[in-house]
Short mmCIF file of C-alpha atoms in Angstrom, two decimals:
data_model
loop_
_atom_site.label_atom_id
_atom_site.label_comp_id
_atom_site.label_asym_id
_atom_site.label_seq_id
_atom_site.Cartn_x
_atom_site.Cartn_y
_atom_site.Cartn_z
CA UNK P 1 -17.60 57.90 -3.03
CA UNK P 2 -20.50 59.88 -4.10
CA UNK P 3 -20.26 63.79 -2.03
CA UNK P 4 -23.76 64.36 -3.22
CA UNK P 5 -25.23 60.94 -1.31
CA UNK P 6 -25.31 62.93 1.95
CA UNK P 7 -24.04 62.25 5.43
CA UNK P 8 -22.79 58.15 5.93
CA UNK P 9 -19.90 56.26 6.40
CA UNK P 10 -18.59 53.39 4.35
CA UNK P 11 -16.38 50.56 6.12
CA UNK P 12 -14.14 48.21 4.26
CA UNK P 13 -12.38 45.21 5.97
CA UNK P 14 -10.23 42.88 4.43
CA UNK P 15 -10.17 39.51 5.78
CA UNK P 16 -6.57 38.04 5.23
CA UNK P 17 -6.81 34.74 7.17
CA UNK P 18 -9.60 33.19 8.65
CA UNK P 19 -9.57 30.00 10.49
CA UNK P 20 -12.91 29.94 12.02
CA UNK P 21 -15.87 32.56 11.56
CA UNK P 22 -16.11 36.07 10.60
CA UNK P 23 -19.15 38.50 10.32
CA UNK P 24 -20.02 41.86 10.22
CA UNK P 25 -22.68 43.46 12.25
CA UNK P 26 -23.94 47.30 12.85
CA UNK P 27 -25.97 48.69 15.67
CA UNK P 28 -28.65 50.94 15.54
CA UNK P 29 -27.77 53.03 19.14
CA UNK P 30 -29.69 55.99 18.11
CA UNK P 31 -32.48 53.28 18.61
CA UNK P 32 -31.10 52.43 22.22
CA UNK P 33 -29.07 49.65 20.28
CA UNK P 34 -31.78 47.76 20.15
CA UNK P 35 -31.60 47.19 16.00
CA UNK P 36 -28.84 45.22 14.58
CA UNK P 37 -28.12 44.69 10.55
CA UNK P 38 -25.57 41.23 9.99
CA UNK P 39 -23.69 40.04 7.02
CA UNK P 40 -22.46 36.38 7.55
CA UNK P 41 -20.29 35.93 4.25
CA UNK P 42 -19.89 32.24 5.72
CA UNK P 43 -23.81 31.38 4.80
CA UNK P 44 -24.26 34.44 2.45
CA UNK P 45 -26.98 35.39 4.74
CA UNK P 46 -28.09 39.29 5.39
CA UNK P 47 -29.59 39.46 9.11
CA UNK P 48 -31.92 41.87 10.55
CA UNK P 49 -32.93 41.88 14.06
CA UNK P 50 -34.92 44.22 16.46
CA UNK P 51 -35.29 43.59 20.37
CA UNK P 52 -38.86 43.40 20.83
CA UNK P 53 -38.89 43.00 25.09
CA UNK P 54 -35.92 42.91 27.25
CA UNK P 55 -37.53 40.59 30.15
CA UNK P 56 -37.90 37.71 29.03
CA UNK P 57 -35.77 38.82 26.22
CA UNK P 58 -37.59 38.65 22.87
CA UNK P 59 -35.73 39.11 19.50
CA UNK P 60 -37.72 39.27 15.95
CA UNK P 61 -35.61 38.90 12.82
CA UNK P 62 -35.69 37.87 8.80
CA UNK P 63 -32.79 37.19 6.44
CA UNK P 64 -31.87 37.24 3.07
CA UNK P 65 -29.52 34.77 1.52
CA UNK P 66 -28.34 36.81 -1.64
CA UNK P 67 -24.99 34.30 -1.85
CA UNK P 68 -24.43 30.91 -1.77
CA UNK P 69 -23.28 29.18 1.52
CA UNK P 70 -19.55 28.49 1.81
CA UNK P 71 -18.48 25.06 2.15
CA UNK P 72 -17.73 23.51 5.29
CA UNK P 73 -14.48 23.66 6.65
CA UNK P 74 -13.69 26.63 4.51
CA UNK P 75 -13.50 30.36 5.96
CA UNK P 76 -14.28 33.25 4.32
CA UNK P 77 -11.34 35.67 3.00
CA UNK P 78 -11.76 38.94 1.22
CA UNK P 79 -13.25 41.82 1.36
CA UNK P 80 -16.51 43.13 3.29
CA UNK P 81 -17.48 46.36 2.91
#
């Protein structure tokens, strides 16, 4: 990786075998974990949510769909990173 990017971190998982469901989230607790960025490789989907109230709970979100949705039945393997 790139020294001159500046401070981050960079996670890599490999998905071997996958019978069900599998996504990858990260939580914004410098925020009071109240941000969350998802990547759903099963729909291709890119979620971003924000708590907005805690009582009653109230969520806002969008998505991007940059990949095409895997067919059902079939779990994603490979690598997320």
């Amino acid at each position: 990786l790139d020294d001159r990017s500046g401070p981050g971190v960079y996670l890599e998982v490999e998905v071997l075998a996958n019978p069900d469901n599998v996504s990858l989230a990260v939580v914004d607790f410098e925020a009071g974990g109240c941000s969350s960025v998802t990547f759903s490789p099963d729909t291709g989907a890119v979620i971003r949510e924000r708590k907005i109230r805690e009582a009653p709970r109230k969520v806002e979100g969008t998505y991007i769909q940059p990949l095409s949705t895997l067919t059902n039945g079939q779990g994603f393997e490979g690598s997320m990173g």
